[in-house]
Amino acid sequence: MSSHPIDLEAALAGFDAIWSPRIIARINDYDVRLARFSGEHVWHAHERTDEFFLVLDGEIDIALRENGGERVVTLPRGSVFVVPRGVFHKPSARAEAAVLLVEPAGTSSVGDSHEEVPGHVEVTTGHPAWTGGRP
Amino acid sequence: MSSHPIDLEAALAGFDAIWSPRIIARINDYDVRLARFSGEHVWHAHERTDEFFLVLDGEIDIALRENGGERVVTLPRGSVFVVPRGVFHKPSARAEAAVLLVEPAGTSSVGDSHEEVPGHVEVTTGHPAWTGGRP
């Protein structure tokens, strides 16, 4: 996808939109995406795939519905977490955070099952990122 | 694999060995690995998979054989790069660096084709990492 290294800070500087992932790299049929999180996303589940989160800046929470209950995992900067396939989850961030995601290309940002999507959350499989090359 | 977030610094603190990747997470049939790079790895190629590098600390070089020649890409901290499948490459680091890798589980650290492997480079598909849970 890109024949040169991509600086994550520069790629993040290329967009402001929250909950609107940008695709910065491709690993076989997987996307590496960058996203800005702020406020609450929606409860959703990816039926056929795990989802990997790495917090680059700030801190995020991921609420999870498991074993008939709910729990929240908090991911500070520099931590990673995998939401298993089929698990309903709702990411959120009290202040703006930057996150690197890895998931199969074509994975919807709101999964296969989700609650009603509010206006501040985009339904997308990711947008091309500006990654430092000439357009 | 882990039901709690993994702190990358803590996971890195759990091992000293260079060129000896630790598996910190699983995304479907992909591994997320951490590795310490120092000095030179070996020329090798993964015939069936791309390989993703994210530099967490320090700086690495990846020499690539492409189009009948060689080039070197330099990845400073906070940058990412994907080596395409089939491309011979040789990672190196002038000073010790810490790298997060994503590739299919079972991918050998020296690929499917490689030059002679010196003693300081381990041939491995990755080791379990200590990720903060109870053993």
PDB file of C-alpha atoms in Angstrom:
ATOM      1  CA  MET A   1       0.000   0.000   0.000  1.00  0.00           C
ATOM      2  CA  SER A   2       2.801   2.389   0.906  1.00  0.00           C
ATOM      3  CA  SER A   3       6.403   1.823  -0.068  1.00  0.00           C
ATOM      4  CA  HIS A   4       7.716   4.181   2.583  1.00  0.00           C
ATOM      5  CA  PRO A   5       7.385   4.261   6.383  1.00  0.00           C
ATOM      6  CA  ILE A   6       4.379   6.084   7.762  1.00  0.00           C
ATOM      7  CA  ASP A   7       4.758   8.392  10.722  1.00  0.00           C
ATOM      8  CA  LEU A   8       1.779   7.855  12.997  1.00  0.00           C
ATOM      9  CA  GLU A   9       1.760  11.413  14.330  1.00  0.00           C
ATOM     10  CA  ALA A  10       1.788  12.837  10.816  1.00  0.00           C
ATOM     11  CA  ALA A  11      -1.002  10.504   9.740  1.00  0.00           C
ATOM     12  CA  LEU A  12      -3.039  11.524  12.793  1.00  0.00           C
ATOM     13  CA  ALA A  13      -2.419  15.182  12.032  1.00  0.00           C
ATOM     14  CA  GLY A  14      -4.046  14.608   8.650  1.00  0.00           C
ATOM     15  CA  PHE A  15      -7.577  14.354  10.022  1.00  0.00           C
ATOM     16  CA  ASP A  16      -9.721  15.709  12.833  1.00  0.00           C
ATOM     17  CA  ALA A  17     -12.912  13.689  12.574  1.00  0.00           C
ATOM     18  CA  ILE A  18     -13.808  11.503  15.539  1.00  0.00           C
ATOM     19  CA  TRP A  19     -15.027   7.924  15.134  1.00  0.00           C
ATOM     20  CA  SER A  20     -13.897   8.017  11.514  1.00  0.00           C
ATOM     21  CA  PRO A  21     -11.063   5.533  11.002  1.00  0.00           C
ATOM     22  CA  ARG A  22      -8.354   6.063   8.388  1.00  0.00           C
ATOM     23  CA  ILE A  23      -6.615   3.123   6.760  1.00  0.00           C
ATOM     24  CA  ILE A  24      -2.847   3.567   6.958  1.00  0.00           C
ATOM     25  CA  ALA A  25      -1.583   0.132   5.987  1.00  0.00           C
ATOM     26  CA  ARG A  26      -2.662  -3.248   4.731  1.00  0.00           C
ATOM     27  CA  ILE A  27      -1.364  -6.601   6.033  1.00  0.00           C
ATOM     28  CA  ASN A  28      -2.597  -9.251   3.619  1.00  0.00           C
ATOM     29  CA  ASP A  29      -6.375  -8.852   3.930  1.00  0.00           C
ATOM     30  CA  TYR A  30      -6.206  -6.894   7.187  1.00  0.00           C
ATOM     31  CA  ASP A  31      -6.395  -3.124   7.626  1.00  0.00           C
ATOM     32  CA  VAL A  32      -4.367  -1.065  10.035  1.00  0.00           C
ATOM     33  CA  ARG A  33      -6.531   1.922  10.878  1.00  0.00           C
ATOM     34  CA  LEU A  34      -6.079   5.079  12.921  1.00  0.00           C
ATOM     35  CA  ALA A  35      -9.021   6.644  14.678  1.00  0.00           C
ATOM     36  CA  ARG A  36      -9.763   9.518  17.001  1.00  0.00           C
ATOM     37  CA  PHE A  37     -12.080   8.566  19.843  1.00  0.00           C
ATOM     38  CA  SER A  38     -14.031  11.142  21.839  1.00  0.00           C
ATOM     39  CA  GLY A  39     -17.224  10.637  23.806  1.00  0.00           C
ATOM     40  CA  GLU A  40     -19.241   7.475  23.305  1.00  0.00           C
ATOM     41  CA  HIS A  41     -19.372   5.097  20.394  1.00  0.00           C
ATOM     42  CA  VAL A  42     -22.236   2.566  20.158  1.00  0.00           C
ATOM     43  CA  TRP A  43     -22.768  -0.932  21.474  1.00  0.00           C
ATOM     44  CA  HIS A  44     -21.914  -3.289  18.635  1.00  0.00           C
ATOM     45  CA  ALA A  45     -20.459  -6.690  17.852  1.00  0.00           C
ATOM     46  CA  HIS A  46     -18.362  -8.092  15.030  1.00  0.00           C
ATOM     47  CA  GLU A  47     -19.707 -11.569  14.514  1.00  0.00           C
ATOM     48  CA  ARG A  48     -16.801 -12.918  12.500  1.00  0.00           C
ATOM     49  CA  THR A  49     -13.703 -11.140  13.740  1.00  0.00           C
ATOM     50  CA  ASP A  50     -11.668 -10.096  16.733  1.00  0.00           C
ATOM     51  CA  GLU A  51     -10.737  -6.404  16.918  1.00  0.00           C
ATOM     52  CA  PHE A  52      -7.358  -5.105  18.089  1.00  0.00           C
ATOM     53  CA  PHE A  53      -6.914  -1.755  19.843  1.00  0.00           C
ATOM     54  CA  LEU A  54      -3.618   0.001  20.608  1.00  0.00           C
ATOM     55  CA  VAL A  55      -3.881   3.369  22.352  1.00  0.00           C
ATOM     56  CA  LEU A  56      -1.392   5.839  20.869  1.00  0.00           C
ATOM     57  CA  ASP A  57      -2.504   8.878  22.807  1.00  0.00           C
ATOM     58  CA  GLY A  58      -4.946   9.548  25.642  1.00  0.00           C
ATOM     59  CA  GLU A  59      -6.991   6.853  27.332  1.00  0.00           C
ATOM     60  CA  ILE A  60     -10.033   4.883  26.262  1.00  0.00           C
ATOM     61  CA  ASP A  61     -12.613   2.658  27.886  1.00  0.00           C
ATOM     62  CA  ILE A  62     -14.178  -0.359  26.278  1.00  0.00           C
ATOM     63  CA  ALA A  63     -17.387  -1.590  27.850  1.00  0.00           C
ATOM     64  CA  LEU A  64     -17.995  -5.299  27.266  1.00  0.00           C
ATOM     65  CA  ARG A  65     -21.068  -7.488  27.640  1.00  0.00           C
ATOM     66  CA  GLU A  66     -19.835 -10.859  28.797  1.00  0.00           C
ATOM     67  CA  ASN A  67     -21.215 -13.732  30.826  1.00  0.00           C
ATOM     68  CA  GLY A  68     -24.545 -12.020  31.281  1.00  0.00           C
ATOM     69  CA  GLY A  69     -23.005  -8.870  32.744  1.00  0.00           C
ATOM     70  CA  GLU A  70     -21.030  -5.812  31.791  1.00  0.00           C
ATOM     71  CA  ARG A  71     -17.493  -4.788  32.582  1.00  0.00           C
ATOM     72  CA  VAL A  72     -15.304  -1.923  31.452  1.00  0.00           C
ATOM     73  CA  VAL A  73     -11.650  -2.220  30.544  1.00  0.00           C
ATOM     74  CA  THR A  74      -9.583   0.962  30.630  1.00  0.00           C
ATOM     75  CA  LEU A  75      -6.728   1.276  28.166  1.00  0.00           C
ATOM     76  CA  PRO A  76      -4.169   3.945  28.945  1.00  0.00           C
ATOM     77  CA  ARG A  77      -1.720   5.161  26.320  1.00  0.00           C
ATOM     78  CA  GLY A  78       0.666   2.409  25.304  1.00  0.00           C
ATOM     79  CA  SER A  79      -1.685  -0.468  26.024  1.00  0.00           C
ATOM     80  CA  VAL A  80      -3.399  -2.980  23.784  1.00  0.00           C
ATOM     81  CA  PHE A  81      -6.558  -5.055  23.977  1.00  0.00           C
ATOM     82  CA  VAL A  82      -8.414  -7.499  21.750  1.00  0.00           C
ATOM     83  CA  VAL A  83     -12.209  -7.621  21.751  1.00  0.00           C
ATOM     84  CA  PRO A  84     -13.122 -11.208  20.863  1.00  0.00           C
ATOM     85  CA  ARG A  85     -15.452 -11.860  17.965  1.00  0.00           C
ATOM     86  CA  GLY A  86     -19.111 -11.843  18.876  1.00  0.00           C
ATOM     87  CA  VAL A  87     -18.682  -9.794  22.043  1.00  0.00           C
ATOM     88  CA  PHE A  88     -20.833  -6.677  22.260  1.00  0.00           C
ATOM     89  CA  HIS A  89     -18.663  -3.718  23.148  1.00  0.00           C
ATOM     90  CA  LYS A  90     -18.846   0.064  23.319  1.00  0.00           C
ATOM     91  CA  PRO A  91     -15.665   2.116  23.088  1.00  0.00           C
ATOM     92  CA  SER A  92     -15.564   5.566  24.665  1.00  0.00           C
ATOM     93  CA  ALA A  93     -13.073   8.235  25.616  1.00  0.00           C
ATOM     94  CA  ARG A  94     -13.568  10.947  28.222  1.00  0.00           C
ATOM     95  CA  ALA A  95     -11.057  13.182  26.402  1.00  0.00           C
ATOM     96  CA  GLU A  96      -9.924  12.770  22.827  1.00  0.00           C
ATOM     97  CA  ALA A  97      -7.722   9.759  22.255  1.00  0.00           C
ATOM     98  CA  ALA A  98      -5.872   8.312  19.271  1.00  0.00           C
ATOM     99  CA  VAL A  99      -6.111   4.590  18.585  1.00  0.00           C
ATOM    100  CA  LEU A 100      -4.547   2.144  16.150  1.00  0.00           C
ATOM    101  CA  LEU A 101      -6.865  -0.698  15.117  1.00  0.00           C
ATOM    102  CA  VAL A 102      -6.187  -3.938  13.282  1.00  0.00           C
ATOM    103  CA  GLU A 103      -9.070  -5.878  11.748  1.00  0.00           C
ATOM    104  CA  PRO A 104      -9.989  -7.489   8.442  1.00  0.00           C
ATOM    105  CA  ALA A 105     -10.483  -5.079   5.541  1.00  0.00           C
ATOM    106  CA  GLY A 106     -14.160  -4.397   5.086  1.00  0.00           C
ATOM    107  CA  THR A 107     -14.982  -4.596   8.795  1.00  0.00           C
ATOM    108  CA  SER A 108     -17.676  -2.047   9.620  1.00  0.00           C
ATOM    109  CA  SER A 109     -17.003   0.450  12.381  1.00  0.00           C
ATOM    110  CA  VAL A 110     -20.339  -0.482  13.945  1.00  0.00           C
ATOM    111  CA  GLY A 111     -20.070  -4.222  13.439  1.00  0.00           C
ATOM    112  CA  ASP A 112     -22.755  -6.579  12.206  1.00  0.00           C
ATOM    113  CA  SER A 113     -25.161  -5.879  15.083  1.00  0.00           C
ATOM    114  CA  HIS A 114     -25.472  -2.522  16.765  1.00  0.00           C
ATOM    115  CA  GLU A 115     -27.782  -0.174  18.577  1.00  0.00           C
ATOM    116  CA  GLU A 116     -29.106   2.922  16.823  1.00  0.00           C
ATOM    117  CA  VAL A 117     -26.187   4.947  15.474  1.00  0.00           C
ATOM    118  CA  PRO A 118     -26.148   8.593  16.608  1.00  0.00           C
ATOM    119  CA  GLY A 119     -25.060  11.374  14.278  1.00  0.00           C
ATOM    120  CA  HIS A 120     -21.558  11.733  15.704  1.00  0.00           C
ATOM    121  CA  VAL A 121     -20.666   8.124  14.864  1.00  0.00           C
ATOM    122  CA  GLU A 122     -19.841   7.244  11.305  1.00  0.00           C
ATOM    123  CA  VAL A 123     -20.754   3.910   9.735  1.00  0.00           C
ATOM    124  CA  THR A 124     -17.699   3.132   7.641  1.00  0.00           C
ATOM    125  CA  THR A 125     -15.186   0.490   6.686  1.00  0.00           C
ATOM    126  CA  GLY A 126     -12.479   3.154   6.909  1.00  0.00           C
ATOM    127  CA  HIS A 127     -11.187   5.932   4.684  1.00  0.00           C
ATOM    128  CA  PRO A 128      -7.845   6.166   2.898  1.00  0.00           C
ATOM    129  CA  ALA A 129      -5.389   8.122   5.019  1.00  0.00           C
ATOM    130  CA  TRP A 130      -2.921  10.666   3.864  1.00  0.00           C
ATOM    131  CA  THR A 131       0.318   8.849   4.550  1.00  0.00           C
ATOM    132  CA  GLY A 132       2.957  11.231   3.346  1.00  0.00           C
ATOM    133  CA  GLY A 133       3.096  10.238  -0.310  1.00  0.00           C
ATOM    134  CA  ARG A 134       2.291  12.557  -3.169  1.00  0.00           C
ATOM    135  CA  PRO A 135      -1.406  12.398  -4.053  1.00  0.00           C
TER     136      PRO A 135
ATOM    137  CA  MET B   1      -5.821 -14.628  24.713  1.00  0.00           C
ATOM    138  CA  SER B   2      -5.840 -12.013  27.457  1.00  0.00           C
ATOM    139  CA  SER B   3      -9.011 -10.654  29.021  1.00  0.00           C
ATOM    140  CA  HIS B   4      -7.284  -7.544  30.333  1.00  0.00           C
ATOM    141  CA  PRO B   5      -5.357  -4.736  28.620  1.00  0.00           C
ATOM    142  CA  ILE B   6      -1.643  -5.295  28.152  1.00  0.00           C
ATOM    143  CA  ASP B   7       0.785  -2.509  28.860  1.00  0.00           C
ATOM    144  CA  LEU B   8       3.440  -2.571  26.153  1.00  0.00           C
ATOM    145  CA  GLU B   9       6.197  -1.197  28.386  1.00  0.00           C
ATOM    146  CA  ALA B  10       5.501  -3.826  31.034  1.00  0.00           C
ATOM    147  CA  ALA B  11       5.467  -6.592  28.440  1.00  0.00           C
ATOM    148  CA  LEU B  12       8.783  -5.325  27.022  1.00  0.00           C
ATOM    149  CA  ALA B  13      10.253  -5.213  30.527  1.00  0.00           C
ATOM    150  CA  GLY B  14       9.504  -8.915  30.799  1.00  0.00           C
ATOM    151  CA  PHE B  15      12.297 -10.001  28.470  1.00  0.00           C
ATOM    152  CA  ASP B  16      15.769  -8.946  27.376  1.00  0.00           C
ATOM    153  CA  ALA B  17      16.540 -11.285  24.500  1.00  0.00           C
ATOM    154  CA  ILE B  18      17.108  -9.679  21.102  1.00  0.00           C
ATOM    155  CA  TRP B  19      15.563 -11.062  17.922  1.00  0.00           C
ATOM    156  CA  SER B  20      13.294 -13.236  20.062  1.00  0.00           C
ATOM    157  CA  PRO B  21       9.680 -12.154  19.559  1.00  0.00           C
ATOM    158  CA  ARG B  22       7.041 -12.536  22.281  1.00  0.00           C
ATOM    159  CA  ILE B  23       3.392 -13.041  21.418  1.00  0.00           C
ATOM    160  CA  ILE B  24       1.260 -10.559  23.341  1.00  0.00           C
ATOM    161  CA  ALA B  25      -2.077 -10.883  21.590  1.00  0.00           C
ATOM    162  CA  ARG B  26      -3.971 -12.835  18.991  1.00  0.00           C
ATOM    163  CA  ILE B  27      -6.301 -11.320  16.376  1.00  0.00           C
ATOM    164  CA  ASN B  28      -8.142 -14.227  14.758  1.00  0.00           C
ATOM    165  CA  ASP B  29      -5.257 -16.234  13.278  1.00  0.00           C
ATOM    166  CA  TYR B  30      -2.752 -13.373  13.503  1.00  0.00           C
ATOM    167  CA  ASP B  31      -0.146 -12.800  16.208  1.00  0.00           C
ATOM    168  CA  VAL B  32       0.805  -9.474  17.690  1.00  0.00           C
ATOM    169  CA  ARG B  33       4.428  -9.847  18.744  1.00  0.00           C
ATOM    170  CA  LEU B  34       6.936  -7.664  20.553  1.00  0.00           C
ATOM    171  CA  ALA B  35      10.612  -7.905  19.754  1.00  0.00           C
ATOM    172  CA  ARG B  36      13.855  -6.249  20.698  1.00  0.00           C
ATOM    173  CA  PHE B  37      16.057  -5.502  17.699  1.00  0.00           C
ATOM    174  CA  SER B  38      19.794  -4.879  18.025  1.00  0.00           C
ATOM    175  CA  GLY B  39      22.461  -5.296  15.385  1.00  0.00           C
ATOM    176  CA  GLU B  40      21.673  -7.199  12.215  1.00  0.00           C
ATOM    177  CA  HIS B  41      19.033  -9.810  11.526  1.00  0.00           C
ATOM    178  CA  VAL B  42      19.306 -11.976   8.382  1.00  0.00           C
ATOM    179  CA  TRP B  43      18.118 -11.574   4.825  1.00  0.00           C
ATOM    180  CA  HIS B  44      14.890 -13.515   4.555  1.00  0.00           C
ATOM    181  CA  ALA B  45      11.514 -13.569   2.842  1.00  0.00           C
ATOM    182  CA  HIS B  46       8.035 -14.665   3.862  1.00  0.00           C
ATOM    183  CA  GLU B  47       6.592 -16.209   0.731  1.00  0.00           C
ATOM    184  CA  ARG B  48       2.965 -16.156   1.810  1.00  0.00           C
ATOM    185  CA  THR B  49       2.526 -13.155   4.055  1.00  0.00           C
ATOM    186  CA  ASP B  50       3.122  -9.456   4.483  1.00  0.00           C
ATOM    187  CA  GLU B  51       4.810  -8.397   7.733  1.00  0.00           C
ATOM    188  CA  PHE B  52       3.879  -5.296   9.737  1.00  0.00           C
ATOM    189  CA  PHE B  53       6.382  -3.337  11.826  1.00  0.00           C
ATOM    190  CA  LEU B  54       5.582  -0.559  14.332  1.00  0.00           C
ATOM    191  CA  VAL B  55       8.563   0.957  16.121  1.00  0.00           C
ATOM    192  CA  LEU B  56       7.778   1.529  19.794  1.00  0.00           C
ATOM    193  CA  ASP B  57      11.203   2.667  20.880  1.00  0.00           C
ATOM    194  CA  GLY B  58      14.463   3.488  19.119  1.00  0.00           C
ATOM    195  CA  GLU B  59      14.928   3.341  15.372  1.00  0.00           C
ATOM    196  CA  ILE B  60      15.279   0.455  12.940  1.00  0.00           C
ATOM    197  CA  ASP B  61      16.370  -0.014   9.351  1.00  0.00           C
ATOM    198  CA  ILE B  62      14.865  -2.524   6.980  1.00  0.00           C
ATOM    199  CA  ALA B  63      16.945  -3.330   3.915  1.00  0.00           C
ATOM    200  CA  LEU B  64      14.836  -4.514   0.986  1.00  0.00           C
ATOM    201  CA  ARG B  65      15.726  -6.276  -2.262  1.00  0.00           C
ATOM    202  CA  GLU B  66      13.370  -4.925  -4.871  1.00  0.00           C
ATOM    203  CA  ASN B  67      13.451  -4.439  -8.629  1.00  0.00           C
ATOM    204  CA  GLY B  68      16.903  -5.929  -8.920  1.00  0.00           C
ATOM    205  CA  GLY B  69      18.416  -3.549  -6.379  1.00  0.00           C
ATOM    206  CA  GLU B  70      18.540  -2.808  -2.689  1.00  0.00           C
ATOM    207  CA  ARG B  71      17.145   0.034  -0.672  1.00  0.00           C
ATOM    208  CA  VAL B  72      16.929   0.735   3.041  1.00  0.00           C
ATOM    209  CA  VAL B  73      13.920   2.210   4.789  1.00  0.00           C
ATOM    210  CA  THR B  74      14.522   3.825   8.165  1.00  0.00           C
ATOM    211  CA  LEU B  75      11.727   3.639  10.715  1.00  0.00           C
ATOM    212  CA  PRO B  76      11.994   6.044  13.616  1.00  0.00           C
ATOM    213  CA  ARG B  77       9.967   5.561  16.783  1.00  0.00           C
ATOM    214  CA  GLY B  78       6.279   5.962  16.075  1.00  0.00           C
ATOM    215  CA  SER B  79       6.398   4.842  12.470  1.00  0.00           C
ATOM    216  CA  VAL B  80       5.029   1.798  10.701  1.00  0.00           C
ATOM    217  CA  PHE B  81       5.954  -0.156   7.586  1.00  0.00           C
ATOM    218  CA  VAL B  82       4.725  -3.268   5.815  1.00  0.00           C
ATOM    219  CA  VAL B  83       7.176  -5.585   4.055  1.00  0.00           C
ATOM    220  CA  PRO B  84       5.223  -7.170   1.196  1.00  0.00           C
ATOM    221  CA  ARG B  85       5.106 -10.938   0.899  1.00  0.00           C
ATOM    222  CA  GLY B  86       7.933 -12.432  -1.093  1.00  0.00           C
ATOM    223  CA  VAL B  87      10.279  -9.478  -0.631  1.00  0.00           C
ATOM    224  CA  PHE B  88      13.702 -10.312   0.798  1.00  0.00           C
ATOM    225  CA  HIS B  89      14.438  -8.023   3.698  1.00  0.00           C
ATOM    226  CA  LYS B  90      16.926  -7.637   6.533  1.00  0.00           C
ATOM    227  CA  PRO B  91      15.947  -5.714   9.653  1.00  0.00           C
ATOM    228  CA  SER B  92      18.671  -4.087  11.729  1.00  0.00           C
ATOM    229  CA  ALA B  93      19.049  -1.566  14.531  1.00  0.00           C
ATOM    230  CA  ARG B  94      22.163   0.446  15.337  1.00  0.00           C
ATOM    231  CA  ALA B  95      21.047   0.732  18.980  1.00  0.00           C
ATOM    232  CA  GLU B  96      18.494  -1.445  20.696  1.00  0.00           C
ATOM    233  CA  ALA B  97      14.952  -0.841  19.529  1.00  0.00           C
ATOM    234  CA  ALA B  98      11.539  -2.213  20.466  1.00  0.00           C
ATOM    235  CA  VAL B  99       9.145  -3.247  17.723  1.00  0.00           C
ATOM    236  CA  LEU B 100       5.547  -4.455  17.531  1.00  0.00           C
ATOM    237  CA  LEU B 101       4.907  -6.930  14.717  1.00  0.00           C
ATOM    238  CA  VAL B 102       1.699  -8.286  13.238  1.00  0.00           C
ATOM    239  CA  GLU B 103       1.764 -11.416  11.097  1.00  0.00           C
ATOM    240  CA  PRO B 104      -0.056 -14.737  10.832  1.00  0.00           C
ATOM    241  CA  ALA B 105       0.449 -17.112  13.762  1.00  0.00           C
ATOM    242  CA  GLY B 106       3.114 -19.634  12.890  1.00  0.00           C
ATOM    243  CA  THR B 107       5.162 -17.214  10.782  1.00  0.00           C
ATOM    244  CA  SER B 108       8.854 -17.963  11.255  1.00  0.00           C
ATOM    245  CA  SER B 109      11.141 -15.144  12.340  1.00  0.00           C
ATOM    246  CA  VAL B 110      13.474 -16.018   9.466  1.00  0.00           C
ATOM    247  CA  GLY B 111      10.814 -16.600   6.855  1.00  0.00           C
ATOM    248  CA  ASP B 112      10.623 -19.408   4.338  1.00  0.00           C
ATOM    249  CA  SER B 113      13.891 -18.526   2.597  1.00  0.00           C
ATOM    250  CA  HIS B 114      16.877 -17.085   4.396  1.00  0.00           C
ATOM    251  CA  GLU B 115      20.628 -16.844   4.470  1.00  0.00           C
ATOM    252  CA  GLU B 116      22.612 -18.739   7.084  1.00  0.00           C
ATOM    253  CA  VAL B 117      21.307 -17.856  10.537  1.00  0.00           C
ATOM    254  CA  PRO B 118      23.991 -16.600  12.950  1.00  0.00           C
ATOM    255  CA  GLY B 119      23.948 -17.507  16.615  1.00  0.00           C
ATOM    256  CA  HIS B 120      22.453 -14.228  17.813  1.00  0.00           C
ATOM    257  CA  VAL B 121      19.306 -14.676  15.716  1.00  0.00           C
ATOM    258  CA  GLU B 122      16.662 -17.073  16.921  1.00  0.00           C
ATOM    259  CA  VAL B 123      14.560 -19.182  14.564  1.00  0.00           C
ATOM    260  CA  THR B 124      11.144 -19.062  16.184  1.00  0.00           C
ATOM    261  CA  THR B 125       7.462 -18.528  15.610  1.00  0.00           C
ATOM    262  CA  GLY B 126       7.378 -16.455  18.809  1.00  0.00           C
ATOM    263  CA  HIS B 127       7.222 -17.177  22.518  1.00  0.00           C
ATOM    264  CA  PRO B 128       4.365 -16.543  24.911  1.00  0.00           C
ATOM    265  CA  ALA B 129       4.852 -13.201  26.625  1.00  0.00           C
ATOM    266  CA  TRP B 130       4.257 -12.369  30.225  1.00  0.00           C
ATOM    267  CA  THR B 131       1.303 -10.039  29.917  1.00  0.00           C
ATOM    268  CA  GLY B 132       0.485  -9.196  33.465  1.00  0.00           C
ATOM    269  CA  GLY B 133      -1.803 -12.097  34.283  1.00  0.00           C
ATOM    270  CA  ARG B 134      -1.142 -14.694  36.939  1.00  0.00           C
ATOM    271  CA  PRO B 135       0.911 -17.577  35.539  1.00  0.00           C
TER     272      PRO B 135
END
